[in-house]
PDB file of C-alpha atoms and ligand atoms in Angstrom:
ATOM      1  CA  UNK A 527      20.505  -5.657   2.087  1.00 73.00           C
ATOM      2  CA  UNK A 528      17.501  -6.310   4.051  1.00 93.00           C
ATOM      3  CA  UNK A 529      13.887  -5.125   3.199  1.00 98.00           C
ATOM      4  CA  UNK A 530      11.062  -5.387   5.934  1.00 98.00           C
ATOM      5  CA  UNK A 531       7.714  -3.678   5.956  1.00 98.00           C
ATOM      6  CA  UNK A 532       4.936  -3.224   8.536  1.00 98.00           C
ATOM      7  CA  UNK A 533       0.655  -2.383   8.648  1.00 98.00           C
ATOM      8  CA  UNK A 534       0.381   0.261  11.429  1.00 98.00           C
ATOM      9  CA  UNK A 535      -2.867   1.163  10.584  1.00 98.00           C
ATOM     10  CA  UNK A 536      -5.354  -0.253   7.028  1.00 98.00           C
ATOM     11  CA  UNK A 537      -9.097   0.722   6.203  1.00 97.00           C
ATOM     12  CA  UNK A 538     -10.962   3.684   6.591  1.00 94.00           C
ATOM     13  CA  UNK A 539      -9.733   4.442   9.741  1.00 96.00           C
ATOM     14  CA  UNK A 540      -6.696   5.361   8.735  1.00 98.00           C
ATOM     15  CA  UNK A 541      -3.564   3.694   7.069  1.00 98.00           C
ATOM     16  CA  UNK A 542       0.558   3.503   7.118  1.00 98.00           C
ATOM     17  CA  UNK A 543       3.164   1.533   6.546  1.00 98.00           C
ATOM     18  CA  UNK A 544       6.547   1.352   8.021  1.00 98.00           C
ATOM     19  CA  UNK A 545       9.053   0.057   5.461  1.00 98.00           C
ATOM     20  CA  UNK A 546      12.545  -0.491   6.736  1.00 98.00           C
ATOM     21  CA  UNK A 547      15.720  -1.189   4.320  1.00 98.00           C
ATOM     22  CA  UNK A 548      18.941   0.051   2.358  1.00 97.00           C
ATOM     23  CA  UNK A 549      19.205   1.942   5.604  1.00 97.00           C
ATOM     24  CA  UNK A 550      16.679   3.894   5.782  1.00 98.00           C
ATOM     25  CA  UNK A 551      13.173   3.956   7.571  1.00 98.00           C
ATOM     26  CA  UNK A 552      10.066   5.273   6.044  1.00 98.00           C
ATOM     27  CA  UNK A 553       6.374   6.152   6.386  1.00 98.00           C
ATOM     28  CA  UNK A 554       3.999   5.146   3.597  1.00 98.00           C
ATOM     29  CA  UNK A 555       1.211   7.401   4.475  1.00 98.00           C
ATOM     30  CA  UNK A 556       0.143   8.689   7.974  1.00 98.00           C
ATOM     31  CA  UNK A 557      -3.448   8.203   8.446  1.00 98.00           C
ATOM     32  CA  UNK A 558      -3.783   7.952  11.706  1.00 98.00           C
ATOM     33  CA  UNK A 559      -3.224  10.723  14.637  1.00 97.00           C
ATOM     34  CA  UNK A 560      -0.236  11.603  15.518  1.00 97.00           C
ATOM     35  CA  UNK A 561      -0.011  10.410  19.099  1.00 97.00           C
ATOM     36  CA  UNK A 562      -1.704   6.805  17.718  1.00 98.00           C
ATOM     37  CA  UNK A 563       0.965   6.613  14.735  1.00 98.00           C
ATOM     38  CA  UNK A 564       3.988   7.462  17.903  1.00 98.00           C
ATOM     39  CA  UNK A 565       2.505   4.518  19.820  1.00 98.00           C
ATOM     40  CA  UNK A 566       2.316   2.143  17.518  1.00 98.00           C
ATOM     41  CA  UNK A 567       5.699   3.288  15.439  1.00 98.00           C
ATOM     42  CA  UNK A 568       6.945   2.286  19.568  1.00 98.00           C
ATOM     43  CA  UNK A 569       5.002  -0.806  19.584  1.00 96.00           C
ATOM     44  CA  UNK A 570       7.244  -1.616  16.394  1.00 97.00           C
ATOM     45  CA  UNK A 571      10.735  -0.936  18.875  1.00 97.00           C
ATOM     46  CA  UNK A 572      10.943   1.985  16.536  1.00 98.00           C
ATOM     47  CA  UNK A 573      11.563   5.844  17.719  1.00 98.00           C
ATOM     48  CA  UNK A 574       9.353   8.282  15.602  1.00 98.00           C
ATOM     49  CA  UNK A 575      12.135  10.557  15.313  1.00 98.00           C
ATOM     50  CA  UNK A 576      14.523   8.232  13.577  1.00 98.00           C
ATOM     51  CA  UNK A 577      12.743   7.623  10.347  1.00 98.00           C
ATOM     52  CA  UNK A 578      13.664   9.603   7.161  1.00 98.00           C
ATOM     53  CA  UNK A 579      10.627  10.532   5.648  1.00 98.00           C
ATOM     54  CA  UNK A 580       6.849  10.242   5.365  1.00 98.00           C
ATOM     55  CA  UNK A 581       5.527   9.362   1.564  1.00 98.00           C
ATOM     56  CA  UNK A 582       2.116  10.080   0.803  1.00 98.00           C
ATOM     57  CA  UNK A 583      -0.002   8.168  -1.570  1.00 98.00           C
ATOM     58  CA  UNK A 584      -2.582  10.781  -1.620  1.00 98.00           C
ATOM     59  CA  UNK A 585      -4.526  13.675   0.116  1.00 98.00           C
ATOM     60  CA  UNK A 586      -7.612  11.729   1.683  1.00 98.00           C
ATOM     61  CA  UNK A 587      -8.041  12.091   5.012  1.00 98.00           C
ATOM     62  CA  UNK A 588      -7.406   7.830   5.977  1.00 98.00           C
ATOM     63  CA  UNK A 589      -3.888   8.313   4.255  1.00 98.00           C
ATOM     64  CA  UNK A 590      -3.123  12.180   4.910  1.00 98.00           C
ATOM     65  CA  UNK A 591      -4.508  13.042   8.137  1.00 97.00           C
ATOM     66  CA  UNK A 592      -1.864  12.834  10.855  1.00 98.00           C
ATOM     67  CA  UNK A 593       0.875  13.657   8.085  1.00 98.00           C
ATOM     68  CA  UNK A 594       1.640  17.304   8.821  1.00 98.00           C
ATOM     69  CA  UNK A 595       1.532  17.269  12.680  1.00 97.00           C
ATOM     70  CA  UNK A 596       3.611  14.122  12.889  1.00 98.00           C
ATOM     71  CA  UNK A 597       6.080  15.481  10.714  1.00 98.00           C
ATOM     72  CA  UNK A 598       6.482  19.372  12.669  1.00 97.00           C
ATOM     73  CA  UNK A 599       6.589  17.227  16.345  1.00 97.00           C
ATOM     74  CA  UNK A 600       9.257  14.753  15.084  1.00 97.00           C
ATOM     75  CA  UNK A 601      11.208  16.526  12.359  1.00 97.00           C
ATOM     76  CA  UNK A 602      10.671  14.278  10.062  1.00 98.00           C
ATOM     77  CA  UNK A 603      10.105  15.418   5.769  1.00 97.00           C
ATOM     78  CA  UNK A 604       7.098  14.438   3.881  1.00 98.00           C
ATOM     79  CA  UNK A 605       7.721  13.581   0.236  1.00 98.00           C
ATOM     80  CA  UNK A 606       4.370  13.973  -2.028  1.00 98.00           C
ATOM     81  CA  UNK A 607       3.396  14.871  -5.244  1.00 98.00           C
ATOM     82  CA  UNK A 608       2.709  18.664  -5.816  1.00 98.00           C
ATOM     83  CA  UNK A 609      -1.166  17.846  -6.695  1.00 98.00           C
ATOM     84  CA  UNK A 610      -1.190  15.718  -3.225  1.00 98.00           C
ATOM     85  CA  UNK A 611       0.414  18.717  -1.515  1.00 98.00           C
ATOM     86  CA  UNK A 612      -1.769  21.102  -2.745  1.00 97.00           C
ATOM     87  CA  UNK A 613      -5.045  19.281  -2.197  1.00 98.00           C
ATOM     88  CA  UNK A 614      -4.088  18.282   1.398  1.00 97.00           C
ATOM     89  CA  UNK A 615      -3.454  22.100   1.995  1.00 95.00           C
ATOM     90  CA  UNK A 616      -0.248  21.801   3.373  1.00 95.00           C
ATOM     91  CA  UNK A 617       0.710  25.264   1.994  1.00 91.00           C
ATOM     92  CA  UNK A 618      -0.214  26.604   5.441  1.00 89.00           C
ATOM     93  CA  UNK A 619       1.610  23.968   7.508  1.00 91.00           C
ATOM     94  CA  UNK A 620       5.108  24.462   9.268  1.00 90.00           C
ATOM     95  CA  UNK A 621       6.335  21.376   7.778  1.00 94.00           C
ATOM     96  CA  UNK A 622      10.346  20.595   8.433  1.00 93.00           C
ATOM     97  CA  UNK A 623      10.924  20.023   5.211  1.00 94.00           C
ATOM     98  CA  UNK A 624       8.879  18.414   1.838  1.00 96.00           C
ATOM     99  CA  UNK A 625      10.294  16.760  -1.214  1.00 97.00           C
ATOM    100  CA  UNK A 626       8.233  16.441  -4.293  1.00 97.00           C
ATOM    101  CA  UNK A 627       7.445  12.607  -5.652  1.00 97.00           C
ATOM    102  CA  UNK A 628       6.905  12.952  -9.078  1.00 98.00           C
ATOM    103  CA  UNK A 629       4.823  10.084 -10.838  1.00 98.00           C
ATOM    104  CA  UNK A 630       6.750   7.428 -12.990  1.00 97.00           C
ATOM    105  CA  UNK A 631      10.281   8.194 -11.497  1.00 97.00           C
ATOM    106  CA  UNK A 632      12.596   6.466  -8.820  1.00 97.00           C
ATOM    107  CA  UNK A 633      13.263   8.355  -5.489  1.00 97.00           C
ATOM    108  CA  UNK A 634      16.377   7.176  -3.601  1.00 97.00           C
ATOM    109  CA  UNK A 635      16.134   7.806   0.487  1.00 97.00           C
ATOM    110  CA  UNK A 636      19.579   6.691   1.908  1.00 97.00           C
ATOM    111  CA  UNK A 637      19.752   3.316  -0.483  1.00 97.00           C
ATOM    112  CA  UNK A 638      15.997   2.746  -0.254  1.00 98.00           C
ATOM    113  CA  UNK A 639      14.965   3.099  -3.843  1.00 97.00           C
ATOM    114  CA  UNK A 640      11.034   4.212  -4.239  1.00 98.00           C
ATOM    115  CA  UNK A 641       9.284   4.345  -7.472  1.00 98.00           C
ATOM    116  CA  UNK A 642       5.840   6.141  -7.900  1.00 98.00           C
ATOM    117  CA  UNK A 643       3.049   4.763 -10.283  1.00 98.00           C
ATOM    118  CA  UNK A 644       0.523   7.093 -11.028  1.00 98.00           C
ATOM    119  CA  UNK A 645      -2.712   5.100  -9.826  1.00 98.00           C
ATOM    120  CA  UNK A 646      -6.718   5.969 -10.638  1.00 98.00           C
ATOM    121  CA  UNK A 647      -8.525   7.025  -8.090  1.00 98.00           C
ATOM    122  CA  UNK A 648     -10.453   9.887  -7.145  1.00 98.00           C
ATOM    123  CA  UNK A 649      -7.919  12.220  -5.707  1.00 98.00           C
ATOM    124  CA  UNK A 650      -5.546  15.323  -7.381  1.00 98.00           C
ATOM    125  CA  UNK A 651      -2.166  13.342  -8.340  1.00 98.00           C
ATOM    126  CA  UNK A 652      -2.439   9.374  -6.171  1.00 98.00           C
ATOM    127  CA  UNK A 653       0.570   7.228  -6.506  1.00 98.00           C
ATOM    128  CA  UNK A 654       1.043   3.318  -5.732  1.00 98.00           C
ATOM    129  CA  UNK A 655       4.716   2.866  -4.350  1.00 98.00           C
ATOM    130  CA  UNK A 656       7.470   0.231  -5.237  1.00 98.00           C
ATOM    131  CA  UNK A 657      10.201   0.070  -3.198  1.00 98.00           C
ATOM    132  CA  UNK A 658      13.111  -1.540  -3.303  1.00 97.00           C
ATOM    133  CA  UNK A 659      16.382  -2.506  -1.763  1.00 97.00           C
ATOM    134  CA  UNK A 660      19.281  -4.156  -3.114  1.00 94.00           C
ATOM    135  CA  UNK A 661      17.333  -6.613  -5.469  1.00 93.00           C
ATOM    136  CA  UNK A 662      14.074  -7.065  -3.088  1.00 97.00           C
ATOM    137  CA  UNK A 663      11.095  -4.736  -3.609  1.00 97.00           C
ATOM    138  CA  UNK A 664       7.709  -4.336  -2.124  1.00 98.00           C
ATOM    139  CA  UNK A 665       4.492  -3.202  -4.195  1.00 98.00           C
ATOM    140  CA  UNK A 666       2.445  -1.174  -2.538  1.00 98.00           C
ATOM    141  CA  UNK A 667      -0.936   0.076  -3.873  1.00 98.00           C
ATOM    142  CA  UNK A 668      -4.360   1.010  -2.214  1.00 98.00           C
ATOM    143  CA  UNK A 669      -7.093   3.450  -3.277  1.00 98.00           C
ATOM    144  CA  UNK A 670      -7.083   2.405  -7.358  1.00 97.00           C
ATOM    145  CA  UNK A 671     -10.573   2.100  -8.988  1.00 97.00           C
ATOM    146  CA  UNK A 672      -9.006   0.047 -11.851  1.00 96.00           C
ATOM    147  CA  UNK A 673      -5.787  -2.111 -12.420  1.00 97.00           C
ATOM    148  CA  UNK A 674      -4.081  -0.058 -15.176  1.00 96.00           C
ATOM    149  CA  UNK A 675      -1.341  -1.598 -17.179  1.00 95.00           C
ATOM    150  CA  UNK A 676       1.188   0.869 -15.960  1.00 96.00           C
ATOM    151  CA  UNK A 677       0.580  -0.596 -12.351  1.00 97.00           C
ATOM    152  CA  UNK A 678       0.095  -4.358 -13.150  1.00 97.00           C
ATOM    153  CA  UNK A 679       3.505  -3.710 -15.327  1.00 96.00           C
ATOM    154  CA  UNK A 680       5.137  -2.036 -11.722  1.00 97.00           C
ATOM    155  CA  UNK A 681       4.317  -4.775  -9.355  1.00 97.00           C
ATOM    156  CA  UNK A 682       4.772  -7.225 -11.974  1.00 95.00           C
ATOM    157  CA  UNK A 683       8.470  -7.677 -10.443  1.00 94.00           C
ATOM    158  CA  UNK A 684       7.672  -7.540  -6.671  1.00 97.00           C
ATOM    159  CA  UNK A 685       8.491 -10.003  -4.556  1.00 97.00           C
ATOM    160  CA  UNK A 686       5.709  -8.548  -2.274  1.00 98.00           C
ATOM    161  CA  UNK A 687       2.603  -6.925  -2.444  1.00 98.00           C
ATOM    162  CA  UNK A 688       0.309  -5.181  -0.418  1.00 98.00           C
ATOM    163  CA  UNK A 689      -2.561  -4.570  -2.246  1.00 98.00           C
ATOM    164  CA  UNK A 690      -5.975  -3.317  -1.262  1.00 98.00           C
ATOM    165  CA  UNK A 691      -8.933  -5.913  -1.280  1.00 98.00           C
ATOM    166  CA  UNK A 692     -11.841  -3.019  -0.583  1.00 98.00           C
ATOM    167  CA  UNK A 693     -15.150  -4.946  -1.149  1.00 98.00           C
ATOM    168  CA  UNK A 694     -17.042  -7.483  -1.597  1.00 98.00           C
ATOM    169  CA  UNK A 695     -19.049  -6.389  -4.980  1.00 96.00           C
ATOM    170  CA  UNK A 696     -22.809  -8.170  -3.713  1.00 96.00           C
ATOM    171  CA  UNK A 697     -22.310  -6.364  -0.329  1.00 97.00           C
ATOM    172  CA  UNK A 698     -21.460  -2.904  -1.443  1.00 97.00           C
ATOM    173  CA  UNK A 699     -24.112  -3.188  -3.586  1.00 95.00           C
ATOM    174  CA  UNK A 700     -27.004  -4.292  -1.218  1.00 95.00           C
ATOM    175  CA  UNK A 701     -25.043  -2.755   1.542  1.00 95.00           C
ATOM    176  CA  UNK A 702     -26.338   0.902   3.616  1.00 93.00           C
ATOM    177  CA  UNK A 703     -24.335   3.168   1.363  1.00 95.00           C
ATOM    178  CA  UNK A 704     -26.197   5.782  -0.500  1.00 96.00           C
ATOM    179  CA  UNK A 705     -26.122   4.675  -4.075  1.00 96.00           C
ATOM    180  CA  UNK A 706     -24.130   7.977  -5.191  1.00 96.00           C
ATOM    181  CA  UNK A 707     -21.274   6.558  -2.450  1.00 95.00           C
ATOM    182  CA  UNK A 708     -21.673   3.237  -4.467  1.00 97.00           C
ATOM    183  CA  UNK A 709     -21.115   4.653  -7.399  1.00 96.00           C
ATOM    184  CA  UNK A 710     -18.283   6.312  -6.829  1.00 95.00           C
ATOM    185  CA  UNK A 711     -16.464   3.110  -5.172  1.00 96.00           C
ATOM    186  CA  UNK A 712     -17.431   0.606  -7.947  1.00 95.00           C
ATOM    187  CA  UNK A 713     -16.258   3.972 -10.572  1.00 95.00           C
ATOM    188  CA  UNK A 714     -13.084   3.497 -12.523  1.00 96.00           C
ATOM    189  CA  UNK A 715     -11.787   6.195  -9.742  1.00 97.00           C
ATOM    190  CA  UNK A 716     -12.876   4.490  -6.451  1.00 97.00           C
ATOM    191  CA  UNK A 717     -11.540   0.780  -5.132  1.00 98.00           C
ATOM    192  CA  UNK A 718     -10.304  -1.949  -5.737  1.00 98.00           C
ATOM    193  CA  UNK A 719     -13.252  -5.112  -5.016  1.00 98.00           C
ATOM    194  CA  UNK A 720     -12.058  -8.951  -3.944  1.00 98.00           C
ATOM    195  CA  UNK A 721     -12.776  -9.638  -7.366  1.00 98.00           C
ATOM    196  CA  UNK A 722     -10.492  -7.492  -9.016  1.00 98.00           C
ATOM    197  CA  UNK A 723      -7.827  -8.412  -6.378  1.00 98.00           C
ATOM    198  CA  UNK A 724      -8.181 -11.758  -8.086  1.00 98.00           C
ATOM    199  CA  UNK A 725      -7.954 -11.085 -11.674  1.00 97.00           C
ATOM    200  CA  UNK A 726      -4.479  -9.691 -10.249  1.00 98.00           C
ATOM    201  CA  UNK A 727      -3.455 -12.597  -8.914  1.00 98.00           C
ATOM    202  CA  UNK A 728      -4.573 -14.622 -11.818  1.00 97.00           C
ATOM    203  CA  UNK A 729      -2.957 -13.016 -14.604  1.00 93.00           C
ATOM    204  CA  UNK A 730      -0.877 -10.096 -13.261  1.00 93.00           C
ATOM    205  CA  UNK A 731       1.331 -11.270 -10.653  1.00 95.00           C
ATOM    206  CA  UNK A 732       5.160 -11.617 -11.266  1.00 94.00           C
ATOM    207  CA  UNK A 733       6.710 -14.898 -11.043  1.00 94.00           C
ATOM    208  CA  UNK A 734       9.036 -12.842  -8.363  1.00 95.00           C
ATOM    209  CA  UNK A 735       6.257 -12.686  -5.653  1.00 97.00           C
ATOM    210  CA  UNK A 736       5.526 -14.719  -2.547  1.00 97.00           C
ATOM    211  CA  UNK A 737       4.214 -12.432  -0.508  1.00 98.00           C
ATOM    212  CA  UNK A 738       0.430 -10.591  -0.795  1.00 98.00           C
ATOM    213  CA  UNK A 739      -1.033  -8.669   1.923  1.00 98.00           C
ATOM    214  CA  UNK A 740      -4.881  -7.591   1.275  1.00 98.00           C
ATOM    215  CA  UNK A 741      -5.181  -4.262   3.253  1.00 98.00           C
ATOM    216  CA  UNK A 742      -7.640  -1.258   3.227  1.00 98.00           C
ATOM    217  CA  UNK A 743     -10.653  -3.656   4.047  1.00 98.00           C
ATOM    218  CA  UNK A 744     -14.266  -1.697   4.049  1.00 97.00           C
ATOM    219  CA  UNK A 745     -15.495  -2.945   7.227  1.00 96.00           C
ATOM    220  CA  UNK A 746     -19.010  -2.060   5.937  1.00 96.00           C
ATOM    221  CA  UNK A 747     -18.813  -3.849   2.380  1.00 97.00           C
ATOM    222  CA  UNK A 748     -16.678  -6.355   2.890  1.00 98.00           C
ATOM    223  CA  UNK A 749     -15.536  -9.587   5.214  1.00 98.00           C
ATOM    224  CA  UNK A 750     -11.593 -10.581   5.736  1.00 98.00           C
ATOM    225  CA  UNK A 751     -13.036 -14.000   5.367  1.00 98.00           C
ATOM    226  CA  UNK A 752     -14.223 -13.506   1.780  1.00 98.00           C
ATOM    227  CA  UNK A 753     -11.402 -10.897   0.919  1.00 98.00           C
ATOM    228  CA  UNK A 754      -9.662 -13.867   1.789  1.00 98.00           C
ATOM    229  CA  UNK A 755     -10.957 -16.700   0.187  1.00 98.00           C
ATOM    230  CA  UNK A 756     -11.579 -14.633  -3.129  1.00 98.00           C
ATOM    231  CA  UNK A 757      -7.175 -14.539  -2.920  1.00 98.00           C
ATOM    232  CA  UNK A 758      -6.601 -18.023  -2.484  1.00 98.00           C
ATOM    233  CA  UNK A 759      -9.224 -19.325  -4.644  1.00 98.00           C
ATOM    234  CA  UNK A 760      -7.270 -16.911  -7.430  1.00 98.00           C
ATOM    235  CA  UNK A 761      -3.487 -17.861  -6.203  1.00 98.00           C
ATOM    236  CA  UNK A 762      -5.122 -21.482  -6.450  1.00 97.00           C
ATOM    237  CA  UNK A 763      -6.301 -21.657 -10.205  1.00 97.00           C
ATOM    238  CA  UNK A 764      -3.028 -19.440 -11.344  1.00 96.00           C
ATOM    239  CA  UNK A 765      -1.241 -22.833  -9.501  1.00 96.00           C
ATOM    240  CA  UNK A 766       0.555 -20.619  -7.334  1.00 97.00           C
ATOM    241  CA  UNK A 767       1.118 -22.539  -4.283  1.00 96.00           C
ATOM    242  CA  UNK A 768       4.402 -20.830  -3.798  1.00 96.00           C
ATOM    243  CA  UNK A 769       2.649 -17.258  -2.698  1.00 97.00           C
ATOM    244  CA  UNK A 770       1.243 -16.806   0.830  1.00 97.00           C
ATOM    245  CA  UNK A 771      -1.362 -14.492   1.380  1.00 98.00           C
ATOM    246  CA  UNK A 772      -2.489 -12.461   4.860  1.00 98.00           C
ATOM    247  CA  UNK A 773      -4.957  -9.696   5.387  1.00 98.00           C
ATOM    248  CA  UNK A 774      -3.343  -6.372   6.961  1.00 98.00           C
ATOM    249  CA  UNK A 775      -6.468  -6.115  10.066  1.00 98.00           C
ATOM    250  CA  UNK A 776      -7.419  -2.268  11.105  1.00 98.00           C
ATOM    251  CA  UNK A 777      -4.579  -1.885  13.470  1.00 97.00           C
ATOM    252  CA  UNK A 778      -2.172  -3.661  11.539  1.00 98.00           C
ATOM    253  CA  UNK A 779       0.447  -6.591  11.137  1.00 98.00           C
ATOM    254  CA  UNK A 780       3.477  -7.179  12.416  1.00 98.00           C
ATOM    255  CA  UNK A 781       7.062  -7.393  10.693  1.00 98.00           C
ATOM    256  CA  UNK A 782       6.847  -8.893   7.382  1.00 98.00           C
ATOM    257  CA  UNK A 783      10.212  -9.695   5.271  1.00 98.00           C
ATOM    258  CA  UNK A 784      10.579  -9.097   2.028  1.00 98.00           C
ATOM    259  CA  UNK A 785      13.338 -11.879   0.469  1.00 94.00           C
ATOM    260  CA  UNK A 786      14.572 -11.411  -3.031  1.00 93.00           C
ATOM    261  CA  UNK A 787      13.192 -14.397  -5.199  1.00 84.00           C
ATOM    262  CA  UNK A 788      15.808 -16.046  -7.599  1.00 64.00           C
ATOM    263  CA  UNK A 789      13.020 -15.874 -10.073  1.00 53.00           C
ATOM    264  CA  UNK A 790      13.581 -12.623 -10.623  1.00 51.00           C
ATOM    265  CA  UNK A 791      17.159 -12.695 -11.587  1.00 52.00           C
ATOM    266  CA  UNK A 792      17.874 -16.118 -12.877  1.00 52.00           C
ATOM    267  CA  UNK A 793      20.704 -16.409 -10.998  1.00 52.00           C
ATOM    268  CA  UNK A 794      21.801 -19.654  -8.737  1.00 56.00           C
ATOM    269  CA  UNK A 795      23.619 -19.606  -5.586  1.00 55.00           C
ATOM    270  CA  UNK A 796      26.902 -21.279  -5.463  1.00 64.00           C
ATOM    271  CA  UNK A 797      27.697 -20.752  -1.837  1.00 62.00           C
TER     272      UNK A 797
HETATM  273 ZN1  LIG B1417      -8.141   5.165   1.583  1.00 59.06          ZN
HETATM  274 ZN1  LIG B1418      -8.487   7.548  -1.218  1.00 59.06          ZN
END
């Protein structure tokens, strides 16, 4: 069983993922307009109407925004967490259908198995994402202030991870935001910086991964050239030469697959 994932969209203005596998074909958030997610969801070979559902991470506007009018034009559910739903007001929307995510438990779509992590970050009920198929899985966690040990503990057995490299701490800090902004992005409920990107890498990522993606760049606070570096220069004192890492630009990537590592299950193939 195949596992696949695509960046339509990363960073402020706006963010989704397409994640293909176990049969099924999904939307990890829907940031972007409606027409713009169509377009590039056809850039991708892929027909809007064909995917099974749209998760949502959370209610802010870069991850919710084109969520309820993509899913009334094409048919397709949403799946969110009650808090998310409420916050996003989607009480008043003519939505096809909704299926609540509930944090800390698996959700199967087709034999596409997606687990929510409760995350920190300044929003009613956020959840990171780990989804798997067959014995490959794909970590998938932007808008966290901190790295809590439930989440380092999720992705520790990823074989990928996209994982949001926000700012650089010295620019945010002498950067244009107000310092109240600041504040609240350096908080315990804001981003994730390079730097804390790195202690992941360093000391939190599985033996299972080869595969990290930085994504949700600040364009403001932060260069993909030091996002970057700050990754390998991690990856490179952790002696993982083994892991390749790529930065998920504004309008996105292109198909990335997710291969099971033998790490993960200690078992050798015969033939
Ligand atoms: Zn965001
Ligand atoms: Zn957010």
């Amino acid at each position: 069983m195949s596992l696949r994932f695509r960046v339509l969209g990363s960073g402020s203005g706006g963010n989704a993922t397409l994640v293909e596998g176990g049969g099924a074909r999904v939307l990890l958030d829907a940031g972007l307009g409606p027409r713009q997610l169509a377009e590039r969801l056809a850039s991708a070979g892929v027909d809007p109407a064909s995917l099974d559902a749209v998760l949502l991470s959370h209610e802010h506007g870069d991850h919710a925004r084109g969520a309820a009018a993509f899913s009334a034009k094409w048919g397709v559910p949403l799946a969110l967490t009650t808090g998310t739903f409420r916050a996003a007001g989607l009480a008043a929307a003519k939505l096809p259908a909704w299926a609540e995510i509930v944090a800390g438990e698996t959700h199967t779509i087709r034999r596409l198995a997606v687990r929510a992590v409760a995350v920190p970050h300044d929003a009613a009920a956020p959840v990171a994402f780990v989804v798997s198929a067959g014995s490959a899985s794909l970590g998938h966690a932007t808008d966290l202030g901190h790295l809590s040990r439930g989440l380092v503990e999720a992705l520790r057995g990823c074989d990928a991870l996209l994982v949001e490299s926000n700012y650089d701490p010295a620019m945010l800090r002498d950067g244009p935001y107000p310092w109240s902004l600041k504040e609240r992005i350096l908080g315990p409920f804001g981003h994730l910086s390079n730097e804390d990107v790195g202690r992941l890498l360093r000391r939190g990522l599985g033996e299972a991964c080869r595969t990290v993606v930085l994504a949700h760049l600040s364009q403001k606070n932060n260069h993909p050239e030091l996002a970057l570096q700050a990754a390998e220069e991690s990856l490179e004192r952790a002696g993982r030469r083994d892991v390749g890492v790529a930065l998920a630009p504004p309008d996105g990537t292109g198909w990335i697959a997710v291969r099971a590592s033998r790490a993960r299950h200690g078992q050798l193939r015969l033939f």
